[in-house]
C-alpha positions as a Markdown table, in Angstrom:
| # | Residue | x | y | z |
|---|---|---|---|---|
| 1 | Unk | -10.6 | -53.4 | -44.2 |
| 2 | Unk | -7.4 | -55.5 | -44.5 |
| 3 | Unk | -4.2 | -53.9 | -45.6 |
| 4 | Unk | -2.9 | -57.3 | -46.7 |
| 5 | Unk | -5.8 | -57.5 | -49.1 |
| 6 | Unk | -5.0 | -54.1 | -50.5 |
| 7 | Unk | -1.4 | -55.1 | -50.9 |
| 8 | Unk | -2.3 | -58.2 | -52.9 |
| 9 | Unk | -4.2 | -56.0 | -55.3 |
| 10 | Unk | -1.4 | -53.5 | -55.9 |
| 11 | Unk | 1.7 | -55.6 | -55.8 |
| 12 | Unk | 3.0 | -56.7 | -59.2 |
| 13 | Unk | 2.9 | -60.4 | -60.0 |
| 14 | Unk | 5.7 | -62.6 | -61.5 |
| 15 | Unk | 4.2 | -62.2 | -65.0 |
| 16 | Unk | 4.6 | -58.4 | -64.8 |
| 17 | Unk | 8.2 | -58.7 | -63.6 |
| 18 | Unk | 9.0 | -61.1 | -66.4 |
| 19 | Unk | 7.4 | -58.9 | -69.0 |
| 20 | Unk | 9.2 | -55.8 | -67.7 |
| 21 | Unk | 12.6 | -57.5 | -67.5 |
| 22 | Unk | 12.2 | -58.8 | -71.0 |
| 23 | Unk | 11.5 | -55.2 | -72.3 |
| 24 | Unk | 14.5 | -53.9 | -70.3 |
| 25 | Unk | 16.8 | -56.4 | -71.9 |
| 26 | Unk | 15.6 | -55.4 | -75.3 |
| 27 | Unk | 16.2 | -51.7 | -74.6 |
| 28 | Unk | 19.6 | -52.3 | -73.0 |
| 29 | Unk | 20.8 | -54.0 | -76.1 |
| 30 | Unk | 20.2 | -50.8 | -78.1 |
| 31 | Unk | 22.1 | -48.9 | -75.5 |
| 32 | Unk | 25.1 | -51.3 | -75.4 |
| 33 | Unk | 28.4 | -49.5 | -74.8 |
| 34 | Unk | 26.8 | -46.7 | -72.9 |
| 35 | Unk | 26.6 | -46.4 | -69.1 |
| 36 | Unk | 22.8 | -47.2 | -68.9 |
| 37 | Unk | 21.1 | -48.2 | -65.7 |
| 38 | Unk | 17.6 | -48.9 | -64.5 |
| 39 | Unk | 16.5 | -46.6 | -61.7 |
| 40 | Unk | 13.2 | -45.3 | -60.3 |
| 41 | Unk | 10.6 | -47.4 | -58.5 |
| 42 | Unk | 11.3 | -50.5 | -60.6 |
| 43 | Unk | 14.9 | -50.7 | -59.5 |
| 44 | Unk | 13.9 | -49.9 | -55.9 |
| 45 | Unk | 11.0 | -52.4 | -56.2 |
| 46 | Unk | 8.4 | -50.0 | -54.9 |
| 47 | Unk | 6.4 | -49.9 | -58.1 |
| 48 | Unk | 2.7 | -50.6 | -58.3 |
| 49 | Unk | 0.8 | -53.3 | -60.3 |
| 50 | Unk | -0.2 | -51.9 | -63.7 |
| 51 | Unk | 2.2 | -49.0 | -63.4 |
| 52 | Unk | 5.2 | -50.3 | -65.3 |
| 53 | Unk | 6.7 | -47.1 | -66.5 |
| 54 | Unk | 10.5 | -47.6 | -66.1 |
| 55 | Unk | 13.2 | -45.0 | -65.8 |
| 56 | Unk | 16.5 | -45.8 | -67.6 |
| 57 | Unk | 19.4 | -43.3 | -66.9 |
| 58 | Unk | 22.3 | -43.0 | -69.3 |
| 59 | Unk | 25.3 | -41.5 | -67.5 |
| 60 | Unk | 27.9 | -39.4 | -69.1 |
| 61 | Unk | 31.1 | -37.8 | -67.8 |
| 62 | Unk | 30.3 | -34.6 | -65.9 |
| 63 | Unk | 33.3 | -32.9 | -67.6 |
| 64 | Unk | 31.2 | -32.7 | -70.8 |
| 65 | Unk | 28.9 | -30.1 | -69.3 |
| 66 | Unk | 25.2 | -29.4 | -69.1 |
| 67 | Unk | 25.0 | -27.8 | -72.6 |
| 68 | Unk | 26.6 | -30.9 | -74.1 |
| 69 | Unk | 24.1 | -33.1 | -72.2 |
| 70 | Unk | 21.1 | -31.2 | -73.5 |
| 71 | Unk | 22.3 | -31.2 | -77.1 |
| 72 | Unk | 24.7 | -34.1 | -77.9 |
| 73 | Unk | 23.5 | -36.7 | -75.3 |
| 74 | Unk | 20.0 | -36.4 | -76.7 |
| 75 | Unk | 21.3 | -36.7 | -80.2 |
| 76 | Unk | 23.2 | -39.9 | -79.3 |
| 77 | Unk | 20.2 | -41.4 | -77.6 |
| 78 | Unk | 17.9 | -40.5 | -80.5 |
| 79 | Unk | 20.2 | -42.3 | -82.9 |
| 80 | Unk | 20.5 | -45.4 | -80.7 |
| 81 | Unk | 16.8 | -45.7 | -80.1 |
| 82 | Unk | 15.6 | -44.6 | -83.6 |
| 83 | Unk | 14.0 | -48.0 | -84.2 |
| 84 | Unk | 11.6 | -47.4 | -81.3 |
| 85 | Unk | 10.4 | -44.0 | -82.6 |
| 86 | Unk | 11.4 | -42.0 | -79.5 |
| 87 | Unk | 9.4 | -39.0 | -78.4 |
| 88 | Unk | 11.1 | -36.0 | -76.9 |
| 89 | Unk | 9.9 | -34.8 | -73.5 |
| 90 | Unk | 11.1 | -32.2 | -71.1 |
| 91 | Unk | 11.8 | -31.7 | -67.4 |
| 92 | Unk | 14.8 | -29.6 | -66.4 |
| 93 | Unk | 16.4 | -30.8 | -69.6 |
| 94 | Unk | 15.1 | -33.1 | -72.5 |
| 95 | Unk | 14.7 | -36.8 | -72.2 |
| 96 | Unk | 13.2 | -39.5 | -74.5 |
| 97 | Unk | 10.1 | -41.6 | -74.1 |
| 98 | Unk | 9.9 | -45.0 | -75.9 |
| 99 | Unk | 7.8 | -48.1 | -75.7 |
| 100 | Unk | 9.0 | -51.7 | -75.8 |
| 101 | Unk | 6.5 | -54.6 | -75.8 |
| 102 | Unk | 3.8 | -52.4 | -74.2 |
| 103 | Unk | 6.2 | -51.1 | -71.5 |
| 104 | Unk | 6.9 | -47.4 | -71.4 |
| 105 | Unk | 10.4 | -46.1 | -70.7 |
| 106 | Unk | 11.8 | -42.7 | -69.9 |
| 107 | Unk | 15.4 | -42.6 | -71.1 |
| 108 | Unk | 17.2 | -39.8 | -69.3 |
| 109 | Unk | 20.7 | -38.5 | -69.9 |
| 110 | Unk | 22.5 | -37.6 | -66.6 |
| 111 | Unk | 25.9 | -37.2 | -65.0 |
| 112 | Unk | 27.2 | -39.8 | -62.6 |
| 113 | Unk | 28.0 | -38.4 | -59.2 |
| 114 | Unk | 29.3 | -39.9 | -55.9 |
| 115 | Unk | 28.1 | -39.2 | -52.4 |
| 116 | Unk | 29.0 | -35.6 | -51.4 |
| 117 | Unk | 29.5 | -34.4 | -55.0 |
| 118 | Unk | 27.4 | -31.5 | -56.2 |
| 119 | Unk | 24.9 | -32.5 | -59.0 |
| 120 | Unk | 25.0 | -30.5 | -62.2 |
| 121 | Unk | 21.4 | -31.4 | -63.0 |
| 122 | Unk | 18.5 | -32.3 | -60.7 |
| 123 | Unk | 18.4 | -35.9 | -62.0 |
| 124 | Unk | 22.0 | -36.6 | -61.2 |
| 125 | Unk | 21.0 | -37.5 | -57.6 |
| 126 | Unk | 18.8 | -40.4 | -58.9 |
| 127 | Unk | 21.4 | -43.1 | -58.5 |
| 128 | Unk | 22.1 | -42.0 | -55.0 |
| 129 | Unk | 18.4 | -42.0 | -54.2 |
| 130 | Unk | 18.3 | -45.6 | -55.5 |
| 131 | Unk | 21.2 | -46.6 | -53.3 |
| 132 | Unk | 19.7 | -45.0 | -50.2 |
| 133 | Unk | 16.3 | -46.7 | -50.6 |
| 134 | Unk | 17.7 | -50.1 | -51.4 |
| 135 | Unk | 20.1 | -49.9 | -48.4 |
| 136 | Unk | 17.6 | -48.5 | -45.9 |
| 137 | Unk | 14.3 | -50.2 | -46.7 |
| 138 | Unk | 13.5 | -53.9 | -46.1 |
| 139 | Unk | 11.3 | -55.9 | -48.4 |
| 140 | Unk | 8.5 | -55.4 | -45.9 |
| 141 | Unk | 9.0 | -51.7 | -45.9 |
| 142 | Unk | 9.0 | -51.6 | -49.7 |
| 143 | Unk | 5.5 | -53.1 | -49.6 |
| 144 | Unk | 4.6 | -50.4 | -47.1 |
| 145 | Unk | 5.8 | -47.8 | -49.7 |
| 146 | Unk | 3.4 | -49.4 | -52.2 |
| 147 | Unk | 0.5 | -49.0 | -49.7 |
| 148 | Unk | 1.5 | -45.3 | -49.1 |
| 149 | Unk | 1.8 | -44.6 | -52.8 |
| 150 | Unk | -1.6 | -46.1 | -53.6 |
| 151 | Unk | -3.1 | -44.2 | -50.7 |
| 152 | Unk | -1.7 | -40.9 | -52.1 |
| 153 | Unk | -2.9 | -41.8 | -55.6 |
| 154 | Unk | -6.4 | -42.5 | -54.3 |
| 155 | Unk | -6.7 | -39.1 | -52.6 |
| 156 | Unk | -5.2 | -37.3 | -55.6 |
| 157 | Unk | -1.9 | -36.0 | -54.1 |
| 158 | Unk | 0.6 | -38.4 | -55.7 |
| 159 | Unk | 3.1 | -36.9 | -58.2 |
| 160 | Unk | 5.7 | -34.1 | -57.8 |
| 161 | Unk | 5.2 | -32.7 | -61.3 |
| 162 | Unk | 3.9 | -29.2 | -61.6 |
| 163 | Unk | 0.5 | -30.5 | -62.8 |
| 164 | Unk | -0.2 | -32.2 | -59.4 |
| 165 | Unk | 2.2 | -30.4 | -57.0 |
| 166 | Unk | 2.1 | -33.4 | -54.7 |
| 167 | Unk | 4.2 | -36.2 | -53.2 |
| 168 | Unk | 6.9 | -37.9 | -55.3 |
| 169 | Unk | 7.6 | -41.6 | -55.0 |
| 170 | Unk | 10.9 | -40.8 | -53.4 |
| 171 | Unk | 9.1 | -38.7 | -50.7 |
| 172 | Unk | 6.8 | -41.7 | -50.0 |
| 173 | Unk | 9.9 | -43.9 | -49.6 |
| 174 | Unk | 11.5 | -41.4 | -47.2 |
| 175 | Unk | 8.4 | -41.2 | -45.1 |
| 176 | Unk | 8.5 | -45.0 | -44.7 |
| 177 | Unk | 12.2 | -44.9 | -43.9 |
| 178 | Unk | 11.5 | -42.3 | -41.2 |
| 179 | Unk | 8.3 | -43.7 | -39.7 |
| 180 | Unk | 8.7 | -47.4 | -40.4 |
| 181 | Unk | 5.5 | -48.5 | -42.0 |
| 182 | Unk | 2.3 | -47.3 | -43.6 |
| 183 | Unk | 0.1 | -47.1 | -40.5 |
| 184 | Unk | 2.8 | -45.2 | -38.6 |
| 185 | Unk | 3.0 | -42.7 | -41.5 |
| 186 | Unk | -0.8 | -42.2 | -41.4 |
| 187 | Unk | -0.9 | -41.9 | -37.6 |
| 188 | Unk | 1.9 | -39.4 | -37.4 |
| 189 | Unk | 0.9 | -37.4 | -40.4 |
| 190 | Unk | -2.6 | -36.9 | -39.0 |
| 191 | Unk | -0.9 | -34.7 | -36.4 |
| 192 | Unk | 1.0 | -32.5 | -38.9 |
| 193 | Unk | 0.6 | -28.7 | -39.0 |
| 194 | Unk | 2.7 | -26.8 | -41.4 |
| 195 | Unk | 5.5 | -26.1 | -41.6 |
| 196 | Unk | 6.5 | -29.8 | -41.1 |
| 197 | Unk | 10.2 | -30.6 | -40.9 |
| 198 | Unk | 11.6 | -34.2 | -41.1 |
| 199 | Unk | 15.3 | -34.7 | -41.0 |
| 200 | Unk | 16.9 | -37.9 | -42.2 |
| 201 | Unk | 20.2 | -36.1 | -42.3 |
| 202 | Unk | 21.3 | -33.1 | -40.3 |
| 203 | Unk | 20.6 | -29.8 | -42.0 |
| 204 | Unk | 20.9 | -26.2 | -40.8 |
| 205 | Unk | 19.4 | -24.6 | -43.8 |
| 206 | Unk | 15.9 | -23.0 | -43.6 |
| 207 | Unk | 13.2 | -23.8 | -46.1 |
| 208 | Unk | 10.0 | -21.9 | -46.9 |
| 209 | Unk | 7.9 | -24.8 | -48.1 |
| 210 | Unk | 5.0 | -26.2 | -46.0 |
| 211 | Unk | 6.6 | -29.7 | -46.0 |
| 212 | Unk | 10.3 | -30.1 | -45.5 |
| 213 | Unk | 12.0 | -33.5 | -45.8 |
| 214 | Unk | 15.7 | -33.1 | -45.8 |
| 215 | Unk | 17.2 | -35.2 | -48.6 |
| 216 | Unk | 19.6 | -37.7 | -47.0 |
| 217 | Unk | 21.8 | -37.8 | -50.1 |
| 218 | Unk | 21.9 | -34.0 | -50.4 |
| 219 | Unk | 21.1 | -32.3 | -47.0 |
| 220 | Unk | 20.9 | -28.8 | -48.6 |
| 221 | Unk | 17.8 | -30.0 | -50.6 |
| 222 | Unk | 14.2 | -30.3 | -49.6 |
| 223 | Unk | 13.0 | -33.5 | -51.2 |
| 224 | Unk | 9.4 | -32.4 | -50.6 |
| 225 | Unk | 9.7 | -28.9 | -52.1 |
| 226 | Unk | 7.1 | -29.7 | -54.8 |
| 227 | Unk | 4.3 | -30.4 | -52.2 |
| 228 | Unk | 1.8 | -27.6 | -52.2 |
| 229 | Unk | -0.1 | -26.5 | -49.0 |
| 230 | Unk | -3.3 | -27.8 | -50.6 |
| 231 | Unk | -1.7 | -31.3 | -51.2 |
| 232 | Unk | -0.3 | -31.4 | -47.7 |
| 233 | Unk | -3.6 | -30.4 | -46.2 |
| 234 | Unk | -5.5 | -33.0 | -48.3 |
| 235 | Unk | -3.0 | -35.7 | -47.1 |
| 236 | Unk | -3.4 | -34.7 | -43.4 |
| 237 | Unk | -7.2 | -34.7 | -43.7 |
| 238 | Unk | -7.2 | -38.0 | -45.4 |
| 239 | Unk | -4.9 | -39.5 | -42.8 |
| 240 | Unk | -7.3 | -38.3 | -40.0 |
| 241 | Unk | -10.3 | -39.7 | -41.9 |
| 242 | Unk | -8.6 | -43.1 | -42.5 |
| 243 | Unk | -7.8 | -43.5 | -38.8 |
| 244 | Unk | -11.4 | -42.9 | -38.0 |
| 245 | Unk | -12.9 | -45.0 | -40.8 |
| 246 | Unk | -10.4 | -47.2 | -42.6 |
| 247 | Unk | -11.7 | -48.1 | -46.0 |
| 248 | Unk | -10.7 | -49.5 | -49.4 |
| 249 | Unk | -12.1 | -46.3 | -50.9 |
| 250 | Unk | -8.9 | -44.4 | -49.9 |
| 251 | Unk | -6.9 | -46.7 | -52.2 |
| 252 | Unk | -9.6 | -47.4 | -54.9 |
| 253 | Unk | -11.8 | -44.3 | -55.0 |
| 254 | Unk | -15.3 | -44.6 | -56.3 |
| 255 | Unk | -15.8 | -43.0 | -59.7 |
| 256 | Unk | -19.1 | -41.2 | -59.0 |
| 257 | Unk | -20.7 | -39.0 | -61.7 |
| 258 | Unk | -21.9 | -35.7 | -60.3 |
| 259 | Unk | -23.8 | -33.1 | -62.4 |
| 260 | Unk | -25.4 | -30.7 | -59.9 |
| 261 | Unk | -24.3 | -27.2 | -60.7 |
| 262 | Unk | -24.2 | -24.6 | -58.0 |
| 263 | Unk | -23.5 | -21.1 | -59.3 |
| 264 | Unk | -22.2 | -20.7 | -62.9 |
| 265 | Unk | -19.5 | -23.0 | -64.4 |
| 266 | Unk | -17.3 | -21.8 | -67.1 |
| 267 | Unk | -15.0 | -24.3 | -68.8 |
| 268 | Unk | -12.5 | -23.6 | -71.5 |
| 269 | Unk | -10.2 | -26.1 | -73.4 |
| 270 | Unk | -6.7 | -24.9 | -74.1 |
| 271 | Unk | -5.8 | -25.9 | -77.7 |
| 272 | Unk | -2.1 | -26.3 | -78.1 |
| 273 | Unk | 0.5 | -27.4 | -80.7 |
| 274 | Unk | 1.7 | -31.0 | -80.5 |
| 275 | Unk | 4.0 | -30.4 | -77.5 |
| 276 | Unk | 4.4 | -32.2 | -74.2 |
| 277 | Unk | 1.9 | -31.0 | -71.7 |
| 278 | Unk | 4.6 | -31.4 | -69.0 |
| 279 | Unk | 6.3 | -28.1 | -70.0 |
| 280 | Unk | 3.0 | -26.2 | -70.0 |
| 281 | Unk | 1.6 | -26.7 | -66.5 |
| 282 | Unk | 3.7 | -24.0 | -64.9 |
| 283 | Unk | 2.1 | -21.5 | -67.3 |
| 284 | Unk | -1.3 | -23.0 | -66.9 |
| 285 | Unk | -1.2 | -22.6 | -63.1 |
| 286 | Unk | 0.0 | -19.0 | -63.5 |
| 287 | Unk | -2.9 | -18.4 | -65.8 |
| 288 | Unk | -5.3 | -19.8 | -63.2 |
| 289 | Unk | -3.9 | -17.4 | -60.5 |
| 290 | Unk | -4.1 | -14.5 | -62.9 |
| 291 | Unk | -7.7 | -15.3 | -63.9 |
| 292 | Unk | -8.7 | -15.6 | -60.2 |
| 293 | Unk | -7.2 | -12.2 | -59.3 |
| 294 | Unk | -8.6 | -10.4 | -62.3 |
| 295 | Unk | -12.1 | -11.8 | -61.7 |
| 296 | Unk | -12.0 | -10.7 | -58.1 |
| 297 | Unk | -10.7 | -7.2 | -59.0 |
| 298 | Unk | -13.6 | -6.9 | -61.5 |
| 299 | Unk | -16.1 | -7.7 | -58.8 |
| 300 | Unk | -16.9 | -11.3 | -59.5 |
| 301 | Unk | -17.3 | -13.8 | -56.6 |
| 302 | Unk | -15.0 | -16.7 | -57.4 |
| 303 | Unk | -16.2 | -19.9 | -55.7 |
| 304 | Unk | -13.4 | -22.1 | -57.1 |
| 305 | Unk | -11.0 | -22.3 | -60.0 |
| 306 | Unk | -8.7 | -25.1 | -61.2 |
| 307 | Unk | -7.0 | -26.6 | -64.2 |
| 308 | Unk | -7.3 | -30.3 | -65.2 |
| 309 | Unk | -6.5 | -32.7 | -67.9 |
| 310 | Unk | -8.9 | -35.3 | -69.4 |
| 311 | Unk | -8.2 | -37.7 | -72.3 |
| 312 | Unk | -5.1 | -35.7 | -73.2 |
| 313 | Unk | -7.0 | -32.3 | -73.3 |
| 314 | Unk | -6.2 | -29.4 | -71.1 |
| 315 | Unk | -9.0 | -27.4 | -69.4 |
| 316 | Unk | -9.5 | -24.4 | -67.0 |
| 317 | Unk | -12.6 | -24.7 | -64.9 |
| 318 | Unk | -14.1 | -21.7 | -63.1 |
| 319 | Unk | -17.1 | -21.7 | -60.7 |
| 320 | Unk | -18.7 | -18.3 | -60.0 |
| 321 | Unk | -21.6 | -17.2 | -57.9 |
| 322 | Unk | -22.7 | -15.5 | -61.1 |
| 323 | Unk | -21.0 | -15.2 | -64.5 |
| 324 | Unk | -22.7 | -11.8 | -65.3 |
| 325 | Unk | -22.7 | -9.0 | -62.8 |
| 326 | Unk | -24.5 | -5.6 | -62.9 |
| 327 | Unk | -23.1 | -2.7 | -65.0 |
| 328 | Unk | -23.2 | -0.3 | -62.0 |
| 329 | Unk | -22.1 | -0.8 | -58.4 |
| 330 | Unk | -21.9 | 1.1 | -55.1 |
| 331 | Unk | -18.5 | 2.5 | -54.3 |
| 332 | Unk | -17.9 | 3.5 | -50.7 |
| 333 | Unk | -15.3 | 6.2 | -50.2 |
| 334 | Unk | -13.7 | 8.1 | -47.4 |
| 335 | Unk | -15.2 | 9.3 | -44.1 |
| 336 | Unk | -16.5 | 12.9 | -44.0 |
| 337 | Unk | -13.6 | 14.1 | -41.8 |
| 338 | Unk | -10.9 | 12.9 | -44.2 |
| 339 | Unk | -10.4 | 16.3 | -45.9 |
| 340 | Unk | -7.9 | 15.3 | -48.6 |
| 341 | Unk | -9.8 | 12.1 | -49.4 |
| 342 | Unk | -13.1 | 13.9 | -49.5 |
| 343 | Unk | -11.8 | 16.7 | -51.8 |
| 344 | Unk | -10.4 | 14.1 | -54.2 |
| 345 | Unk | -13.5 | 12.0 | -54.1 |
| 346 | Unk | -15.8 | 14.9 | -54.9 |
| 347 | Unk | -13.6 | 16.1 | -57.7 |
| 348 | Unk | -13.7 | 12.8 | -59.6 |
| 349 | Unk | -17.2 | 11.6 | -59.0 |
| 350 | Unk | -20.5 | 13.1 | -60.2 |
| 351 | Unk | -23.0 | 11.5 | -57.9 |
| 352 | Unk | -21.9 | 11.8 | -54.3 |
| 353 | Unk | -23.8 | 11.3 | -51.0 |
| 354 | Unk | -23.1 | 10.4 | -47.4 |
| 355 | Unk | -24.3 | 7.1 | -46.0 |
| 356 | Unk | -25.5 | 6.3 | -42.5 |
| 357 | Unk | -21.9 | 5.5 | -41.4 |
| 358 | Unk | -20.6 | 9.0 | -42.4 |
| 359 | Unk | -18.8 | 7.8 | -45.5 |
| 360 | Unk | -19.0 | 9.4 | -49.0 |
| 361 | Unk | -20.5 | 7.1 | -51.7 |
| 362 | Unk | -20.9 | 7.1 | -55.4 |
| 363 | Unk | -22.1 | 4.9 | -58.3 |
| 364 | Unk | -19.4 | 3.4 | -60.4 |
| 365 | Unk | -19.6 | 1.7 | -63.9 |
| 366 | Unk | -17.8 | -1.5 | -64.4 |
| 367 | Unk | -15.6 | -1.9 | -67.4 |
| 368 | Unk | -16.4 | -5.7 | -67.8 |
| 369 | Unk | -19.6 | -7.4 | -66.7 |
| 370 | Unk | -19.0 | -10.8 | -68.4 |
| 371 | Unk | -16.6 | -13.2 | -66.8 |
| 372 | Unk | -15.9 | -15.0 | -70.0 |
| 373 | Unk | -14.0 | -12.1 | -71.5 |
| 374 | Unk | -11.7 | -11.9 | -68.4 |
| 375 | Unk | -11.0 | -15.6 | -68.4 |
| 376 | Unk | -10.2 | -15.8 | -72.2 |
| 377 | Unk | -7.9 | -12.8 | -72.2 |
| 378 | Unk | -5.9 | -14.1 | -69.3 |
| 379 | Unk | -5.1 | -17.6 | -70.5 |
| 380 | Unk | -1.5 | -17.3 | -71.7 |
| 381 | Unk | 0.3 | -20.5 | -72.6 |
| 382 | Unk | 3.2 | -20.9 | -75.0 |
| 383 | Unk | 2.2 | -23.0 | -78.0 |
| 384 | Unk | -1.4 | -22.2 | -77.5 |
| 385 | Unk | -3.3 | -22.1 | -80.8 |
| 386 | Unk | -6.8 | -21.4 | -79.5 |
| 387 | Unk | -9.3 | -21.5 | -76.7 |
| 388 | Unk | -12.6 | -23.4 | -77.0 |
| 389 | Unk | -15.5 | -22.9 | -74.7 |
| 390 | Unk | -17.0 | -26.2 | -73.4 |
| 391 | Unk | -20.7 | -26.2 | -73.3 |
| 392 | Unk | -22.7 | -28.4 | -70.9 |
| 393 | Unk | -21.5 | -30.7 | -68.1 |
| 394 | Unk | -19.2 | -33.7 | -68.7 |
| 395 | Unk | -18.3 | -36.6 | -66.5 |
| 396 | Unk | -14.7 | -35.4 | -66.1 |
| 397 | Unk | -16.0 | -32.3 | -64.3 |
| 398 | Unk | -17.5 | -34.4 | -61.5 |
| 399 | Unk | -14.7 | -34.0 | -58.9 |
| 400 | Unk | -14.7 | -30.2 | -59.5 |
| 401 | Unk | -18.5 | -30.0 | -59.1 |
| 402 | Unk | -18.8 | -32.4 | -56.2 |
| 403 | Unk | -16.1 | -30.8 | -54.1 |
| 404 | Unk | -16.4 | -33.4 | -51.4 |
| 405 | Unk | -13.9 | -36.2 | -52.0 |
| 406 | Unk | -15.4 | -39.7 | -52.3 |
| 407 | Unk | -13.2 | -40.9 | -49.4 |
| 408 | Unk | -14.6 | -38.2 | -47.1 |
| 409 | Unk | -17.6 | -40.0 | -45.6 |
C-alpha cells in the first residue's frame, strides 16, 4: 500500500477548487456589507475530495449579546439568503444551510474575538482555529491531515457531533501539528491508554474525558472533549492493525453485506417531525442507555445496542440473547444466618427453600417478558410522532450484525 496513491484519490483537484470558489463568490455577494469569512477545512485547505461542504461565518459585534445573535442575526441572514431557500439547523445556536451550484454551505453567525478573549459562543473560536492551523501546518502537513481524516472516516470515528462522538477535523489537525505526519500519529496513537493528554499549550486544568488535547487558542478547553471512549479505543485498535498490516481498506472500507443473525434482533424506526436530526441525537443516545438499563433490570441478556441513521431515517437496534424470557425465575435471597434478611424474605415470599449454598430461595414472577414493550416505552425523543417496528434484515444493518470491522483482518 502506498500513501501517495491514497492521497491522490482523496485530494481535491483544480476543477473542485474552481467550482467551490465560484460558489463562494456567489454567496459572498449576497452577504456584501456583512463581516463574512470562509473558515473550516476549506479555508485551512485540509478538505477531502468530494466533501465540499463549506463553512461561512458572519461576525457581529460581541456587545450585541448572545440573545441578539440567536434571534436577530439569524433573521438578517435569512433575509439576505432568501433567494437560496435557506434551511435552519441547530448546534449551540441556530445557523443556516444553503446550496449554491451544488455546493453546500453552513452559514454561521458568530462574534469576532481576539487571542486571549473569552468566547461568548463555542463557534467564536473558529477564526482563531483557522489562524493557528494556517500558521503552524505546512502544505505537506495539510496533506497529512487529509490522510488522517480519511483514515478516521474509514474506521467510523470521524465527526465530533453527538451522533458520532468522534474526532473533529480540528482534532485531526492538532494531532498532525503535534506529531508531524500521518505515520507518526498512527505509530504514537497505537501506544495510547486512556486518559491520554496532549498539550499544545500549557494547561493546569484537569479534564475527565478519555482523550485530552489542550486547545492552543483556549488552554482551558479540551478540543477532544467529544471523543468517546469507544471512539478512542477503536482508533487505537485501528492504528495497531494498520501498523501490522497497512491496507487501503482502512481508508476505503469494503461495503460487505452481512445477514447472519445471532440471537434476536429488534429494530425500531423513530418517526419524527420535519426537524434537524442534529438536535435529536443527544436524546436518542439517552434513550439507548435507558433501554439497555431497563432490559437488564428486567432480566434480558443484552448483547449489543446502538442507534444509527440510514437514508435520512433514524433507528435503534437491539441484539438480545432472546427477545422473550420465561414468566418465572429463580430469586436467590439471604444466607440462613442473616436473621433480619431471612425474616423479611420469609414474610414477603410464599414459596421458600434453602439451596445447597445455605441461601434462601423463591420463585418470582416477571412483570414483563417481551423486550419489545420495554424498548418502545423507553424511546423518548422530542418531536417524535411514532415508532415503527422494522421487520426482516436490511443491508444497512450489516455493520451491527457483523460486529467485526472490515479493516480488522
